[in-house]
CSV table of C-alpha atoms and ligand atoms in Angstrom, one decimal:
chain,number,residue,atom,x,y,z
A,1352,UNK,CA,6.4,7.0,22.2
A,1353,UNK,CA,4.9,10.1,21.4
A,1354,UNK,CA,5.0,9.7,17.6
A,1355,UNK,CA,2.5,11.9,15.5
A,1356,UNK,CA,-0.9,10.3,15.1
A,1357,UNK,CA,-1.1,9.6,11.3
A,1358,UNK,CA,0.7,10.9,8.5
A,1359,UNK,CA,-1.1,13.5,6.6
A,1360,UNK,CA,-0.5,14.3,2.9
A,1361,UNK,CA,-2.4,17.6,1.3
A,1362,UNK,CA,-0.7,17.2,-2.3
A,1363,UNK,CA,0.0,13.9,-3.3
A,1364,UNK,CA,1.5,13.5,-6.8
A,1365,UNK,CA,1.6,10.0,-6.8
A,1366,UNK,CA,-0.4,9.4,-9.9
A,1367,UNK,CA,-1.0,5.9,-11.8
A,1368,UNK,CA,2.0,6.6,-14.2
A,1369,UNK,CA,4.1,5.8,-11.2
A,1370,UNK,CA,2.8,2.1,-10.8
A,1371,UNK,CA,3.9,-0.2,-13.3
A,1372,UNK,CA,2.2,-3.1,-14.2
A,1373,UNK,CA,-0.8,-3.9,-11.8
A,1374,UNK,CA,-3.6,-3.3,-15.2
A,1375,UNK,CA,-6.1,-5.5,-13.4
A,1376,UNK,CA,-5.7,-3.5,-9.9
A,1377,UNK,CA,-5.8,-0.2,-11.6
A,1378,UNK,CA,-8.8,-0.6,-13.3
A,1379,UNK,CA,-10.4,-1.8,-10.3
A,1380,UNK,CA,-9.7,0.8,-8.1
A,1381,UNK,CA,-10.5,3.8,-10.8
A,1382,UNK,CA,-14.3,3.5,-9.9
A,1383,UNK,CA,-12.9,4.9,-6.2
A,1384,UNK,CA,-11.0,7.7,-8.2
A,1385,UNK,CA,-14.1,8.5,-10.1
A,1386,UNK,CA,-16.5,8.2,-6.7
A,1387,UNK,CA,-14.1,10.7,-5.0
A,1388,UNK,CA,-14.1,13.0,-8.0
A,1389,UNK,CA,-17.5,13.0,-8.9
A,1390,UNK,CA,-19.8,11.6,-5.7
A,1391,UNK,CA,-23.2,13.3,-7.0
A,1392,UNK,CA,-22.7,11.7,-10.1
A,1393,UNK,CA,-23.3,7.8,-8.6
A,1394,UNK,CA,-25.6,9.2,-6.0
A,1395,UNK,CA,-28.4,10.7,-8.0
A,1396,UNK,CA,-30.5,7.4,-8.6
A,1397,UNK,CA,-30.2,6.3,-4.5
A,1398,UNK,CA,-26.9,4.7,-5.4
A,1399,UNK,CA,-24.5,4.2,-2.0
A,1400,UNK,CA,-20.9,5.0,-2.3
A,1401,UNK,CA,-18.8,2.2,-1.5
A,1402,UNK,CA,-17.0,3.3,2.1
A,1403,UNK,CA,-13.7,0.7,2.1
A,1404,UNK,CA,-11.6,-1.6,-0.1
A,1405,UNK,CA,-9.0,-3.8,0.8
A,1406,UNK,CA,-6.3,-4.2,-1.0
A,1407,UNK,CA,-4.8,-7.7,-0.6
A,1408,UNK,CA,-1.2,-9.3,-1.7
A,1409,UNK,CA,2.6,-10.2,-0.8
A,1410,UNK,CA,4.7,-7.2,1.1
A,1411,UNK,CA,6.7,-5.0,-1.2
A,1412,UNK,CA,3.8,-4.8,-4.9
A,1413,UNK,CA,2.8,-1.9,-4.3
A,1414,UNK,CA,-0.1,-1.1,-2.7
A,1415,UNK,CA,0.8,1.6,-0.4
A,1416,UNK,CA,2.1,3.2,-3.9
A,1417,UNK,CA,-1.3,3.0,-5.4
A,1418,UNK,CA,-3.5,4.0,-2.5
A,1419,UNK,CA,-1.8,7.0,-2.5
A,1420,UNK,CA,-1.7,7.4,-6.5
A,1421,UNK,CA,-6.1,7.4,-6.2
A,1422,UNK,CA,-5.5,10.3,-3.3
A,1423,UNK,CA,-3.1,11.8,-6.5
A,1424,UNK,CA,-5.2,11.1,-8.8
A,1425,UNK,CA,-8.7,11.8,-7.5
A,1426,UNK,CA,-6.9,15.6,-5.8
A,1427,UNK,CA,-8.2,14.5,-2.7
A,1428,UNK,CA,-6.1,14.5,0.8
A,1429,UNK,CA,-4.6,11.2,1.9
A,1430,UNK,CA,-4.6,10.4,5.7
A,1431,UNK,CA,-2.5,7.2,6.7
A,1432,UNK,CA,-1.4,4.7,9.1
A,1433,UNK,CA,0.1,1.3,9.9
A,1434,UNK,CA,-1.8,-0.8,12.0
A,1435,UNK,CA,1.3,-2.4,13.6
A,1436,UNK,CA,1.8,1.6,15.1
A,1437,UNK,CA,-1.2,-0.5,17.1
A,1438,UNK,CA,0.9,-3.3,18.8
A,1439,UNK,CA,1.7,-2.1,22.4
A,1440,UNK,CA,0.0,0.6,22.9
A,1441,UNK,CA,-1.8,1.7,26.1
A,1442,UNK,CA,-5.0,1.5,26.9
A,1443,UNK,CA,-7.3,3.5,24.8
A,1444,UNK,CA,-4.6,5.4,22.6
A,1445,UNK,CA,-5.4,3.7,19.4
A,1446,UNK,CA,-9.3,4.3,19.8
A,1447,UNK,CA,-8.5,7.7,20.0
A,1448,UNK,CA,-6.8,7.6,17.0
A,1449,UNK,CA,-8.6,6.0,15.4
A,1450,UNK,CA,-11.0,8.8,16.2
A,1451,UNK,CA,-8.8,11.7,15.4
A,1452,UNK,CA,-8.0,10.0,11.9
A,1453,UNK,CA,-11.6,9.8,10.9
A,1454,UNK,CA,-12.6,13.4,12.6
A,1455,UNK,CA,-9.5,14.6,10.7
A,1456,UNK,CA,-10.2,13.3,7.0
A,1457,UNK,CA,-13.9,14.3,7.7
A,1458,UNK,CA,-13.0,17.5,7.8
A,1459,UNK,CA,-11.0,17.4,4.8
A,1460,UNK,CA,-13.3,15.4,2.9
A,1461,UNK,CA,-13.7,14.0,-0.1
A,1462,UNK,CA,-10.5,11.9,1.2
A,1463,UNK,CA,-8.9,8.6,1.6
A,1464,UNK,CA,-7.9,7.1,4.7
A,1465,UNK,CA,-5.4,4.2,4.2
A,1466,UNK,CA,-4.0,1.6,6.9
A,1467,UNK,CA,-1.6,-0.2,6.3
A,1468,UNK,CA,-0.9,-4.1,7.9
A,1469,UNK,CA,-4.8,-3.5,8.9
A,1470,UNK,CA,-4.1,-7.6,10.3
A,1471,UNK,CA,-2.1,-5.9,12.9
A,1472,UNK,CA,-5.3,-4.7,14.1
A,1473,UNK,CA,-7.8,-6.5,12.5
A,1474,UNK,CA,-7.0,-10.1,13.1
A,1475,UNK,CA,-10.3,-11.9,14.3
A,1476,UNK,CA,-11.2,-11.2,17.8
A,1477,UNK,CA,-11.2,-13.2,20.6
A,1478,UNK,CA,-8.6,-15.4,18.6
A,1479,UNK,CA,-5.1,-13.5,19.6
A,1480,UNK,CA,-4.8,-14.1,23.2
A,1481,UNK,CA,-2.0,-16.6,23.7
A,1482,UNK,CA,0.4,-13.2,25.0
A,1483,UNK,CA,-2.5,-12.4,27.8
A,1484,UNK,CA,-4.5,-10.9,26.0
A,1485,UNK,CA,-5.1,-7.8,24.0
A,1486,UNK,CA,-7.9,-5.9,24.4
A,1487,UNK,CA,-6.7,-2.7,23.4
A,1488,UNK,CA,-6.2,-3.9,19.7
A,1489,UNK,CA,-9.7,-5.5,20.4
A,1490,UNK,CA,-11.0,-1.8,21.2
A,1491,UNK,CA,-9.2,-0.2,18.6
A,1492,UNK,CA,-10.4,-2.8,15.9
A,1493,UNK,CA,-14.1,-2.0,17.0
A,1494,UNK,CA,-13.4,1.4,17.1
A,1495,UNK,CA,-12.5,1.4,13.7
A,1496,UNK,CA,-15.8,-0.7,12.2
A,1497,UNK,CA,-17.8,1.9,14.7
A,1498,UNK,CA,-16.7,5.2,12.8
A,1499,UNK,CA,-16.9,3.2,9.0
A,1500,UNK,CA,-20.6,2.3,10.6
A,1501,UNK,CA,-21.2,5.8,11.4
A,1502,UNK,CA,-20.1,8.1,8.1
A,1503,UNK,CA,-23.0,9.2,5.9
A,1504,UNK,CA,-22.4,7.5,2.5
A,1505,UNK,CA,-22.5,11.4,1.3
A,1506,UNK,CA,-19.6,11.7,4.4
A,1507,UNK,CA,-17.3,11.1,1.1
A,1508,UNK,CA,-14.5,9.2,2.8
A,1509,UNK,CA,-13.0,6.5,1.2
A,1510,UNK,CA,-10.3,4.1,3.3
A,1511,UNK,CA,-8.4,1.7,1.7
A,1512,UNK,CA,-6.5,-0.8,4.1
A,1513,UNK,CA,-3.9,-3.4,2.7
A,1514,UNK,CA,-2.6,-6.5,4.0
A,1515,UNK,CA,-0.6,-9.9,2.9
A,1516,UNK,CA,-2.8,-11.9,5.7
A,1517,UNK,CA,-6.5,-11.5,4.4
A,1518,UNK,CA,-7.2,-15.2,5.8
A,1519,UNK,CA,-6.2,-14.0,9.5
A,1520,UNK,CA,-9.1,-11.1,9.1
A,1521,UNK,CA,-12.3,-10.8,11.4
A,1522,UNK,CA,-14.6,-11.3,8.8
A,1523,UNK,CA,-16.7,-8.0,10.6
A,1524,UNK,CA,-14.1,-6.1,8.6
A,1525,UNK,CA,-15.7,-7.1,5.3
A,1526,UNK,CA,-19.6,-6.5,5.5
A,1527,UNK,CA,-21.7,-4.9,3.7
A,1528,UNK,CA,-21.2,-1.3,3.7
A,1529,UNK,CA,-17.6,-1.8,5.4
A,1530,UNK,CA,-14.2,-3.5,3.5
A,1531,UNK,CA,-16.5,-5.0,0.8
A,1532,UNK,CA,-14.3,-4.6,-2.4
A,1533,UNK,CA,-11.4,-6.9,-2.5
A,1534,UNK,CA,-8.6,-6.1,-4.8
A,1535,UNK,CA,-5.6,-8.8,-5.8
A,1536,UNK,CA,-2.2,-7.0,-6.0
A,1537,UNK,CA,0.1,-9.9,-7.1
A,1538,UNK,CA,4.0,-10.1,-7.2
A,1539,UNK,CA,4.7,-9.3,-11.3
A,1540,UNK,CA,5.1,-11.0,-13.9
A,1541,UNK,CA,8.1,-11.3,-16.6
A,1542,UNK,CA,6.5,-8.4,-18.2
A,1543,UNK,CA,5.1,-5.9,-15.1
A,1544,UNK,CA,8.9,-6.6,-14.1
A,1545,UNK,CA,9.9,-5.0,-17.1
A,1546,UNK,CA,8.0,-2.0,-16.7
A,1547,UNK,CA,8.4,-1.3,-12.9
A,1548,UNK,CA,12.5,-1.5,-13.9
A,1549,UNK,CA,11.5,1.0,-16.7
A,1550,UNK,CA,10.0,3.4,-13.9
A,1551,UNK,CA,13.1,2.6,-11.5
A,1552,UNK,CA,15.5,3.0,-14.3
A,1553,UNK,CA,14.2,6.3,-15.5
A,1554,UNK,CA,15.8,9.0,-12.7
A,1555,UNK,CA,19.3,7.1,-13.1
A,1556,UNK,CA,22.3,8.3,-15.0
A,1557,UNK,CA,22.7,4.8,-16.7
A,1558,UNK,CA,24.6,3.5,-20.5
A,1559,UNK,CA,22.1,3.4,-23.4
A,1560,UNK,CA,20.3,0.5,-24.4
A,1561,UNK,CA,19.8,-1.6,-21.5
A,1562,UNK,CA,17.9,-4.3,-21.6
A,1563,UNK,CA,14.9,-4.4,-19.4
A,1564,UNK,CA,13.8,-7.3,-20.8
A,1565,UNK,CA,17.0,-9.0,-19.6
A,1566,UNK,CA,16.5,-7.5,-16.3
A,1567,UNK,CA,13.0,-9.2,-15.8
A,1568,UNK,CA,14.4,-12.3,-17.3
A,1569,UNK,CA,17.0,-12.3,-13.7
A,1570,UNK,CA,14.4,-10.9,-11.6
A,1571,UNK,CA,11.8,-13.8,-11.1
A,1572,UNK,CA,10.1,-14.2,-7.8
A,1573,UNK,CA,11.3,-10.5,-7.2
A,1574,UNK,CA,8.4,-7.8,-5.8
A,1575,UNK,CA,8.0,-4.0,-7.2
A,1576,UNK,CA,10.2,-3.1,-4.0
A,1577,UNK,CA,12.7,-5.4,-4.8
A,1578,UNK,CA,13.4,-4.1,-8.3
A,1579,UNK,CA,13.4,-0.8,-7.1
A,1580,UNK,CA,16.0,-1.6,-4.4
A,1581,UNK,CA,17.9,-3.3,-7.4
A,1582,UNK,CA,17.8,-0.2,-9.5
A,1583,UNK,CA,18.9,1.6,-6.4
A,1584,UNK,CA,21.6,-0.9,-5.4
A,1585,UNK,CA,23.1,-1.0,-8.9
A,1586,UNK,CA,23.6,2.7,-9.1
A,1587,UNK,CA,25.7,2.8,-5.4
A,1588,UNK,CA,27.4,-0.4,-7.0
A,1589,UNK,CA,28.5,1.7,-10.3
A,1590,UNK,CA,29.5,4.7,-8.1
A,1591,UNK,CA,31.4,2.8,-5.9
A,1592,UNK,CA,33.4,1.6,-8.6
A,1593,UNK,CA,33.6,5.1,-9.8
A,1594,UNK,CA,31.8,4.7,-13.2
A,1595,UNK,CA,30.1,7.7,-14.9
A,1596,UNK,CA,26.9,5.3,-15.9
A,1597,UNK,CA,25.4,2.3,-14.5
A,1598,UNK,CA,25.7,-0.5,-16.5
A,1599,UNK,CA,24.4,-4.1,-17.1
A,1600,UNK,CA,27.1,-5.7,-14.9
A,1601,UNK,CA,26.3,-3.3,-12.0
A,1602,UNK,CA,22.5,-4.9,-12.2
A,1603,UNK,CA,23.8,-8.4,-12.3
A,1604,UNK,CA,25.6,-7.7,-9.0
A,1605,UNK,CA,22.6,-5.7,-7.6
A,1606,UNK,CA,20.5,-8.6,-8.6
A,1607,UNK,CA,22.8,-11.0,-7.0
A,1608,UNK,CA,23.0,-9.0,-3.5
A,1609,UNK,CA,19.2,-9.0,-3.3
A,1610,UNK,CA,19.2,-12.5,-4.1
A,1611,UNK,CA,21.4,-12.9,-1.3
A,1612,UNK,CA,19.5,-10.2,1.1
A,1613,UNK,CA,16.1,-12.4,0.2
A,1614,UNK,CA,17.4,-16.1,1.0
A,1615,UNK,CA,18.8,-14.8,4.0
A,1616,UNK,CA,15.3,-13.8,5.1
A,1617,UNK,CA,13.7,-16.9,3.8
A,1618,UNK,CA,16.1,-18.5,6.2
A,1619,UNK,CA,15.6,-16.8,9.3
A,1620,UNK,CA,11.5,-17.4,8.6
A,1621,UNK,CA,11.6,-20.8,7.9
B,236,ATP,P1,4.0,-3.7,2.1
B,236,ATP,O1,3.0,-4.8,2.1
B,236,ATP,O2,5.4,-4.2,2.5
B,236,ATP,O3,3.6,-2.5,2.9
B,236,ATP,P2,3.3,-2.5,-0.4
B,236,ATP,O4,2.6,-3.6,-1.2
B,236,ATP,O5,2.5,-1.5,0.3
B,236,ATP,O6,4.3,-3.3,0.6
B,236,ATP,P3,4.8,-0.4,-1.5
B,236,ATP,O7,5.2,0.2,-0.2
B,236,ATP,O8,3.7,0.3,-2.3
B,236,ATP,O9,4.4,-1.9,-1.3
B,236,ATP,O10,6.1,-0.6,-2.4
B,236,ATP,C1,7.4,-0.2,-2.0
B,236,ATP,C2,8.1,0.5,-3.1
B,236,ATP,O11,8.4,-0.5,-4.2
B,236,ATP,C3,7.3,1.6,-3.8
B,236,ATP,O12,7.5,2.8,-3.1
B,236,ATP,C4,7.9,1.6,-5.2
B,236,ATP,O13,9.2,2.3,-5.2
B,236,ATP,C5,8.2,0.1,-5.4
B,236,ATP,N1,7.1,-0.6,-6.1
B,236,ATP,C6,6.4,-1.6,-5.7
B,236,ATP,N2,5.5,-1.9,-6.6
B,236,ATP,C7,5.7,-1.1,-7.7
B,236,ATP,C8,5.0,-1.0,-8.9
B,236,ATP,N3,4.0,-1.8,-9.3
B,236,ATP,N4,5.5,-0.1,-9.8
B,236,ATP,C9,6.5,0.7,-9.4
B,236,ATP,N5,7.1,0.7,-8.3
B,236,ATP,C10,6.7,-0.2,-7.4
């Protein structure tokens, strides 16, 4: 297909008020923020700003969400793709790309680039090649260490990549000077639950007093995009039933749909 080559965003307001929980993660990736608001600040004694960091856990906690909340809240333009957009491709396209991406958020710099499922592209090479072969991932995965390799550290581009499959990685992705920060985004606990419901719950029209507390109590195992797809669920639920509010038994029932929705997949997986 003739998709567009990356999705560019200009204005991001995603800012770190919109990702609940994830304390650890935050504070990890505010040097980057900081880097990409102030570079001359960390250069001035020889320093080398960091060029990557990958951010690494299950589908669905919310690392695209905070990738783009350092782009909101650093001001800076945020350039981004999915390496599966990779898979299939013909020969040479996703170097190019690749190449286009970095020329573009040069330009625009200071930026963040992010890819997403970077193991689409950046499992090990050599490694993949029980479906004949694929040397145009190959090509687009060196492509991609070749223009991280070739930035200036005062080039003031930043990429963040994220995947659930860091252990399938070539390890080429996390040299020195390339991916080398690492940070842990976790499915949340009884209390992060609490708060991404608080963010979730906030835009709906909803009875008073409902306890989120409750809510995280019935939500274990459940990611950030899972409680948001809760929230959502709950409210079609309520209006369904043609309620003026959505209420703790609309929840329940949005809980036990997703429950349903998520065994299902576990199923067809295992
Ligand atoms: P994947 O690995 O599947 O790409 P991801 O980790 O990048 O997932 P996101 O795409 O950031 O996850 O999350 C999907 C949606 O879930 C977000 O847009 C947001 O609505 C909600 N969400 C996930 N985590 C959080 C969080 N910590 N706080 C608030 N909302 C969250």
């Amino acid at each position: 297909s003739r998709a567009k080559l990356f999705d560019e965003k200009t204005e991001v307001k995603t800012t770190f008020k919109d990702v609940a929980g994830l304390e650890g993660a935050k504070e990890e990736i505010q040097e980057i923020v900081e880097f990409l608001k102030t570079p001359e600040k960390y250069t001035v004694l020889g320093g080398k700003i960091p060029k990557g960091a990958l951010l690494v856990g299950p589908p669905g906690t919310g690392k695209t969400l905070l990738a783009k909340a350092v782009a909101g809240e650093a001001k800076v333009p945020f350039f981004s793709l999915s390496g599966s957009d990779f898979v299939e491709m013909f020969v040479g396209v996703g170097a190019s790309r690749v190449r286009d991406l970095f020329k573009q958020a040069k330009d625009k710099a200071p930026s963040i680039i992010f890819i997403d499922e970077i193991d689409a592209v950046g499992r090990a090479r050599g490694k993949n090649n029980m479906s004949g072969g694929n040397d145009e991932r190959e090509n687009t995965l060196n492509q991609l260490l070749t223009e991280m390799d070739g930035f200036g550290t005062n080039t003031h581009v930043i990429v963040i990549a994220a995947t659930n499959r860091a252990d399938v990685l070539d390890k080429a992705l996390m040299r020195a000077g390339r991916f080398d920060r690492q940070i842990y985004v976790d499915l949340p606990d009884i209390r992060e639950r609490k708060e991404i419901f608080e963010v979730h719950l906030a835009p709906l029209k909803k009875v008073e007093g409902l306890d989120t507390e409750f809510l995280a109590k019935q939500t274990p195992g459940f990611s950030g995009a899972d409680i948001a797809n809760v929230c959502n669920e709950a409210a079609l639920i309520a209006a369904r039933n043609n309620k003026t509010a959505v209420d703790k038994q609309d929840f329940l029932d949005a809980v036990d749909r997703i429950v349903g929705g998520l065994e299902k997949k576990n199923k067809i997986v295992t």
